[in-house]
PDB file of C-alpha atoms in Angstrom:
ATOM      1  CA  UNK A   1     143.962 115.216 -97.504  1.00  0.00           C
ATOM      2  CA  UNK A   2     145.959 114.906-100.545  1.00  0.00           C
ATOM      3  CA  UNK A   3     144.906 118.498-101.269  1.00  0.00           C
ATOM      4  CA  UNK A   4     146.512 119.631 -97.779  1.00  0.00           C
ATOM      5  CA  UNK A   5     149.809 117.778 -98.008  1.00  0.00           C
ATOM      6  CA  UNK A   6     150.403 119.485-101.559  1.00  0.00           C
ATOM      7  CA  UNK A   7     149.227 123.094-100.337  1.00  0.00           C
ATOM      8  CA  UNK A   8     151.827 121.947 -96.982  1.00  0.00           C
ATOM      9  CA  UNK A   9     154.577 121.029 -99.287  1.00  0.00           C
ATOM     10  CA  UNK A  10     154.182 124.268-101.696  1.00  0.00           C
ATOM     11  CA  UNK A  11     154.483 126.137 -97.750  1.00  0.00           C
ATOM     12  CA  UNK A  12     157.432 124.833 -97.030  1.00  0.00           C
ATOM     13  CA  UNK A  13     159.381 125.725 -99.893  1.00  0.00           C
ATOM     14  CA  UNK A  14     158.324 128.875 -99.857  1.00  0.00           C
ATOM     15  CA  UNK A  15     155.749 128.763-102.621  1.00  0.00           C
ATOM     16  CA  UNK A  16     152.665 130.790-100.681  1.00  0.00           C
ATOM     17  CA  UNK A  17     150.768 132.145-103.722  1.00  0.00           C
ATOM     18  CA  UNK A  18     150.683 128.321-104.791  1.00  0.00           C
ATOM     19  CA  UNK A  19     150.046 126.932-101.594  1.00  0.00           C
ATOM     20  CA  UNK A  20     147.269 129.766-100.849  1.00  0.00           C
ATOM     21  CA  UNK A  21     146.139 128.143-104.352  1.00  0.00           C
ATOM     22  CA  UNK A  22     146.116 124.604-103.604  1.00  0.00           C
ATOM     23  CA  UNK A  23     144.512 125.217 -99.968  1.00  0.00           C
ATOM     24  CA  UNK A  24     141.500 127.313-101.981  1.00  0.00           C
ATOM     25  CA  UNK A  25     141.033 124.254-103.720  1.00  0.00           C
ATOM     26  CA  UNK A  26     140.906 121.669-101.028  1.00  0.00           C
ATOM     27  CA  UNK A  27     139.162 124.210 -99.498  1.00  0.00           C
ATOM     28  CA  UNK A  28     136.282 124.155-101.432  1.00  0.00           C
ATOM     29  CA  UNK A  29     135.383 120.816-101.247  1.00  0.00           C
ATOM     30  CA  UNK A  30     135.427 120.675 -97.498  1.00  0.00           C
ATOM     31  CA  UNK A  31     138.674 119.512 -96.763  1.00  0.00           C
ATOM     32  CA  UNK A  32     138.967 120.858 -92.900  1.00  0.00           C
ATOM     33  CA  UNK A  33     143.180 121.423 -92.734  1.00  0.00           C
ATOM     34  CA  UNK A  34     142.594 123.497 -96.332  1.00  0.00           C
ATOM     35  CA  UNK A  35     140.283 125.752 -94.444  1.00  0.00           C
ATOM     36  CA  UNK A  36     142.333 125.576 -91.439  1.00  0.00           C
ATOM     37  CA  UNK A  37     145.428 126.568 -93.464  1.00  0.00           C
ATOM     38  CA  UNK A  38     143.609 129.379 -95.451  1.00  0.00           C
ATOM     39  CA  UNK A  39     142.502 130.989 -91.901  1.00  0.00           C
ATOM     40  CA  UNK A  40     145.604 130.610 -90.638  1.00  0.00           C
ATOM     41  CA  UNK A  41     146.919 132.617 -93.401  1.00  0.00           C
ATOM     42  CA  UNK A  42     144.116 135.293 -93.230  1.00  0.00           C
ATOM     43  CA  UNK A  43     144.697 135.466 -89.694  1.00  0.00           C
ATOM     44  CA  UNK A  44     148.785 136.407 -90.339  1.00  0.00           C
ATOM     45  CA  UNK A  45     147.791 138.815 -92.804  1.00  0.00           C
ATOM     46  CA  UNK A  46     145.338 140.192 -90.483  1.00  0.00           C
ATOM     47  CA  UNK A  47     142.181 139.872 -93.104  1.00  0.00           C
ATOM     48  CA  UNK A  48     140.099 138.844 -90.054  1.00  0.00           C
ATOM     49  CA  UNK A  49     136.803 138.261 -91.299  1.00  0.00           C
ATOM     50  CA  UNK A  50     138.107 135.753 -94.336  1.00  0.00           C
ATOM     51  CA  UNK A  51     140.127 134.272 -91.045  1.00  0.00           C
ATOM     52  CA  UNK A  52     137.082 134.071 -89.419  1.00  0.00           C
ATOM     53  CA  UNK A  53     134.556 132.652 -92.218  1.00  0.00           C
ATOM     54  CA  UNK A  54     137.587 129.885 -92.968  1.00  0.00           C
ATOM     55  CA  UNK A  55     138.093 129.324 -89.247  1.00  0.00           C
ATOM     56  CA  UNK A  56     134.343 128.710 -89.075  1.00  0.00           C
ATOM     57  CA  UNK A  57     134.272 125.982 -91.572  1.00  0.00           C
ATOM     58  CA  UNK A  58     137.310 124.294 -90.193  1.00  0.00           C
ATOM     59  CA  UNK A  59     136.443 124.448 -86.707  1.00  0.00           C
ATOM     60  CA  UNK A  60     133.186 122.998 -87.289  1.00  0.00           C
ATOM     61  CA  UNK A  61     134.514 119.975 -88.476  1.00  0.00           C
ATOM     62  CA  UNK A  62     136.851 119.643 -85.378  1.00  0.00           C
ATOM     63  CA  UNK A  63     139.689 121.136 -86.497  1.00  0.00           C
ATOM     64  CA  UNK A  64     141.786 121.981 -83.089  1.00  0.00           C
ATOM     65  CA  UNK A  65     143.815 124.710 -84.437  1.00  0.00           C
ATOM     66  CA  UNK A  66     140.990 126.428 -86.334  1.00  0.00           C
ATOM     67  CA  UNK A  67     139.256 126.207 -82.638  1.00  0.00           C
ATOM     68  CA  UNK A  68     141.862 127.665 -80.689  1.00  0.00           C
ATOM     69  CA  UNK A  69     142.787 130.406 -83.250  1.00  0.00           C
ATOM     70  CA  UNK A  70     138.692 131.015 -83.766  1.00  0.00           C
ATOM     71  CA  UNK A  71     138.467 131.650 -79.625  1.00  0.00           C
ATOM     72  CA  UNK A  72     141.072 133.907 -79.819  1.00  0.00           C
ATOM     73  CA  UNK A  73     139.614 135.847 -82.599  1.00  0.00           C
ATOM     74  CA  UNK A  74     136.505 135.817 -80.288  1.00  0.00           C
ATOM     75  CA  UNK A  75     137.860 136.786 -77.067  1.00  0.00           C
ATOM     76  CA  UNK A  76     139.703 139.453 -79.051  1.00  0.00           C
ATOM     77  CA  UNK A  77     136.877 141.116 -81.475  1.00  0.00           C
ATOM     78  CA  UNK A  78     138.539 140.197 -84.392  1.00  0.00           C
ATOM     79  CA  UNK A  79     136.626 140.118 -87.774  1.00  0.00           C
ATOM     80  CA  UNK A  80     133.504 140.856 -85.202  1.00  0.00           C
ATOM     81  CA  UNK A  81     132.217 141.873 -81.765  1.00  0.00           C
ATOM     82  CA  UNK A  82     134.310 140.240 -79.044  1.00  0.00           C
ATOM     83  CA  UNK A  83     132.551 137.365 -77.442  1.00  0.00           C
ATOM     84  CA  UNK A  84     134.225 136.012 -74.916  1.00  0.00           C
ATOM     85  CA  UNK A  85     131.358 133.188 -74.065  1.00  0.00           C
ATOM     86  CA  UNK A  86     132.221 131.441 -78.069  1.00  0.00           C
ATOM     87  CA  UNK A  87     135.695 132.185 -76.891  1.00  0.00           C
ATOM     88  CA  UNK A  88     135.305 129.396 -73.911  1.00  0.00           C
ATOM     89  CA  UNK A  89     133.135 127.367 -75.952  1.00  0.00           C
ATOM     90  CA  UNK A  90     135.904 126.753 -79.018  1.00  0.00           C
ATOM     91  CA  UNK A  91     138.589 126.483 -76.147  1.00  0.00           C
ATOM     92  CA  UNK A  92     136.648 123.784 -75.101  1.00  0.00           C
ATOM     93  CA  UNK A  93     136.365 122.029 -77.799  1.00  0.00           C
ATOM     94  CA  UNK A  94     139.871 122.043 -79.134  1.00  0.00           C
ATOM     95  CA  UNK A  95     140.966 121.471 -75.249  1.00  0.00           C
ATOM     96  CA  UNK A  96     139.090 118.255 -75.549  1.00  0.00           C
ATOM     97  CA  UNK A  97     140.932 116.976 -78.405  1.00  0.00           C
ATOM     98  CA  UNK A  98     144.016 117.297 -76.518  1.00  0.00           C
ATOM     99  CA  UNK A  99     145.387 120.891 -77.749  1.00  0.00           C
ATOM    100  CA  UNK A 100     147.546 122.309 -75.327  1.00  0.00           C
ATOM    101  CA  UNK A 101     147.290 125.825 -76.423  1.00  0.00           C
ATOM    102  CA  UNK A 102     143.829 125.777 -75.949  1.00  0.00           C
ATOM    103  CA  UNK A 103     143.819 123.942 -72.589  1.00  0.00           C
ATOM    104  CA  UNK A 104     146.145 126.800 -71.347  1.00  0.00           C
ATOM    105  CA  UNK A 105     144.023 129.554 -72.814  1.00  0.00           C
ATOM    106  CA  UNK A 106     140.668 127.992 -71.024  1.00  0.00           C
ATOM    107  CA  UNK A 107     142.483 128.284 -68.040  1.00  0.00           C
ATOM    108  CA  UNK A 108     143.485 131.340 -67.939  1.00  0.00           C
ATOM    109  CA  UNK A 109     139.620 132.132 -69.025  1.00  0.00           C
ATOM    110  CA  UNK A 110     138.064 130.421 -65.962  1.00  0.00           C
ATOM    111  CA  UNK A 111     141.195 132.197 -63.635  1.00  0.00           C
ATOM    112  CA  UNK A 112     140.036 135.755 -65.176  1.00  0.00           C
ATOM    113  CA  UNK A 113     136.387 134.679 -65.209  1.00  0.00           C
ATOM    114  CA  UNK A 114     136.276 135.470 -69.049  1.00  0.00           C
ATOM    115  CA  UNK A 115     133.791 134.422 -70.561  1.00  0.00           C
ATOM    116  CA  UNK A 116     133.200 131.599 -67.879  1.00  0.00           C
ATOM    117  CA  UNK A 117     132.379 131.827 -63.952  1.00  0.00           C
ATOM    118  CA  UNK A 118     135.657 132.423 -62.371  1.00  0.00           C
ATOM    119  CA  UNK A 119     136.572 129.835 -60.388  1.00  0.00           C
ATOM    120  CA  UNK A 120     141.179 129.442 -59.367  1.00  0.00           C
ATOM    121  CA  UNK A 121     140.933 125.845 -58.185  1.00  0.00           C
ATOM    122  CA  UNK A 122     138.900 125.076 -61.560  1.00  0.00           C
ATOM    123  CA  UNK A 123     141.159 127.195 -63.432  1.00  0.00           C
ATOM    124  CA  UNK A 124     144.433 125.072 -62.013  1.00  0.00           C
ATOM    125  CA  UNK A 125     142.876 121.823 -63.114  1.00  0.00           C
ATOM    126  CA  UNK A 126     141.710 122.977 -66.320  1.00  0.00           C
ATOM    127  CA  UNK A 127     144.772 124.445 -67.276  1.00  0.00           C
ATOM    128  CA  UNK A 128     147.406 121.395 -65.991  1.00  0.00           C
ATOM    129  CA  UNK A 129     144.775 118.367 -66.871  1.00  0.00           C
ATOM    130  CA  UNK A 130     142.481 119.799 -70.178  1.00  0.00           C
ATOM    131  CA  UNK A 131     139.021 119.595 -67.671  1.00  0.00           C
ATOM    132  CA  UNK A 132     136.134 121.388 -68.932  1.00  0.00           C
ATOM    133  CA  UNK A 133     134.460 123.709 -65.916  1.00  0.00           C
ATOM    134  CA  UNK A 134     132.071 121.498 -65.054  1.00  0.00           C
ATOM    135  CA  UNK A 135     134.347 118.288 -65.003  1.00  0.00           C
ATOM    136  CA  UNK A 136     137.218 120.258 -62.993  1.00  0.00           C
ATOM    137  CA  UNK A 137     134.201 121.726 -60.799  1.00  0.00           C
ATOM    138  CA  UNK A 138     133.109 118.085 -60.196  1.00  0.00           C
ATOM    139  CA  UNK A 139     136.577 116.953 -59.497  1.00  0.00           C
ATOM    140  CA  UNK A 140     136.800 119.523 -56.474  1.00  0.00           C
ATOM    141  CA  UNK A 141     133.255 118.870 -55.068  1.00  0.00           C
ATOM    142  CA  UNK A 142     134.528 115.296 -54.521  1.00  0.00           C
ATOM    143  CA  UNK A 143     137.777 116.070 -53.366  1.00  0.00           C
ATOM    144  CA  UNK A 144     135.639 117.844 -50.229  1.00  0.00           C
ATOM    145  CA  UNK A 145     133.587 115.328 -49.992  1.00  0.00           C
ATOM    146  CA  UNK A 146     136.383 112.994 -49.196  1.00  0.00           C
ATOM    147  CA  UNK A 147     138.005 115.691 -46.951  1.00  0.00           C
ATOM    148  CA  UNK A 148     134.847 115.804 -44.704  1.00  0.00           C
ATOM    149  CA  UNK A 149     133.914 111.987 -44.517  1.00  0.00           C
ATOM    150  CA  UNK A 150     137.731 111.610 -43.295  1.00  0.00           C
ATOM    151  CA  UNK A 151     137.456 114.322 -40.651  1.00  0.00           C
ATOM    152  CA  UNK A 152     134.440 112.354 -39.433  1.00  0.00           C
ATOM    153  CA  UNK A 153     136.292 108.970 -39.107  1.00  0.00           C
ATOM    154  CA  UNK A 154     137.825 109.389 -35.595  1.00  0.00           C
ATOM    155  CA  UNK A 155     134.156 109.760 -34.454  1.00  0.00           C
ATOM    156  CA  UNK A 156     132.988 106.764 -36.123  1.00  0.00           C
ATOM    157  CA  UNK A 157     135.678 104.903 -35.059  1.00  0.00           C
ATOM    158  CA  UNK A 158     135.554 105.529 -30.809  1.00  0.00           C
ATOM    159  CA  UNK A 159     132.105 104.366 -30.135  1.00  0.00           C
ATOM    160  CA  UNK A 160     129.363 105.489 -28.231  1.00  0.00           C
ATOM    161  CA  UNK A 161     128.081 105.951 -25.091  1.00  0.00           C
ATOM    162  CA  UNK A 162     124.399 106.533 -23.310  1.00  0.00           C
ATOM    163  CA  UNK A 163     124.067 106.967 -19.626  1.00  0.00           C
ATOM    164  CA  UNK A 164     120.486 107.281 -18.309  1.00  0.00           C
ATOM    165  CA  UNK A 165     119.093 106.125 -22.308  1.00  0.00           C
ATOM    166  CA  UNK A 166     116.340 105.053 -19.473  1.00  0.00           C
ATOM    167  CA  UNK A 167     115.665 104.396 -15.778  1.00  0.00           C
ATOM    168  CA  UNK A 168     118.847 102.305 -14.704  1.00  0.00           C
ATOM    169  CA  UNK A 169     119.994 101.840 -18.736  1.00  0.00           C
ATOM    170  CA  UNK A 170     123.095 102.639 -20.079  1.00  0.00           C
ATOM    171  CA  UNK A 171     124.187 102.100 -23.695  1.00  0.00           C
ATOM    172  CA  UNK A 172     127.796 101.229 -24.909  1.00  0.00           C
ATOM    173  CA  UNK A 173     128.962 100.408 -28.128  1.00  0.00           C
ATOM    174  CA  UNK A 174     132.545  99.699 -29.065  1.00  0.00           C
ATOM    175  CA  UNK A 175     134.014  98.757 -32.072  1.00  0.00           C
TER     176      UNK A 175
END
């Protein structure tokens, strides 16, 4: 960490070469935000497959930004073939930690079905509440199931009745 407040610092004040420097070094001994930060600066520069191995790296240790930027070099074919299914499945993982960027872009991926099975009403509730597919999916099967056992309550609720259930019986029941 110490490694990626220095390289953040050097940023700052306008010291990239030193920063770039610093963030190699963290880099290289696994520190997550010093890969994160050396994608991010491939990325700008538009050397996408160095933004892509860093991402990688980064994003593998659940680095939300790496994730988000990785899906959108995915979606996009950038440093490699587009593959909009990795797309959905980095989106999902930095939507889980709570990125909002991601959330939105997963959204818009189940609206377009990109990627994903298109599905609106999924797509809403992905996009507003940071639901995976199958968790906003869920969501909407039991909203319907709600919908239906309420339509059926005015039945429940007036009774029944029998005539002829058998020679001279009648049934009734009230509640």
């Amino acid at each position: 960490a110490s490694y990626a407040s220095l390289g953040e610092l050097l940023e700052r004040s306008g010291d990239i070469v030193g920063a770039i420097e610093i963030f190699g070094q963290g880099a290289n001994r696994k520190c997550p935000r010093c890969q994160s930060a050396l994608g991010r600066h491939a990325f700008d520069q538009k050397v996408y497959d160095r933004a892509r191995r860093w991402g990688e790296k980064a994003a593998a240790q659940g680095n939300a930004s790496s994730q988000t930027r990785l899906g959108i070099m995915h979606r996009d074919g950038l440093g490699g073939e587009p593959d909009p299914e990795r797309a959905v499945h980095w989106w999902q993982q930095a939507a889980q930690q709570g990125s909002r960027t991601a959330q939105y872009l997963l959204g818009v991926a189940y609206h377009e079905g990109t990627g994903t099975e298109k599905d609106r009403l999924a797509a809403i509730l992905a996009r507003e509440h940071g639901k995976t597919l199958a968790d906003a999916q869920g969501e909407i099967q039991r909203g319907v199931e709600v919908a239906e056992f309420s339509i059926g309550v005015p039945h429940l609720m007036k009774g029944e009745d029998t005539e002829g259930a058998g020679p001279g019986i009648d049934l009734y029941s009230i509640r």
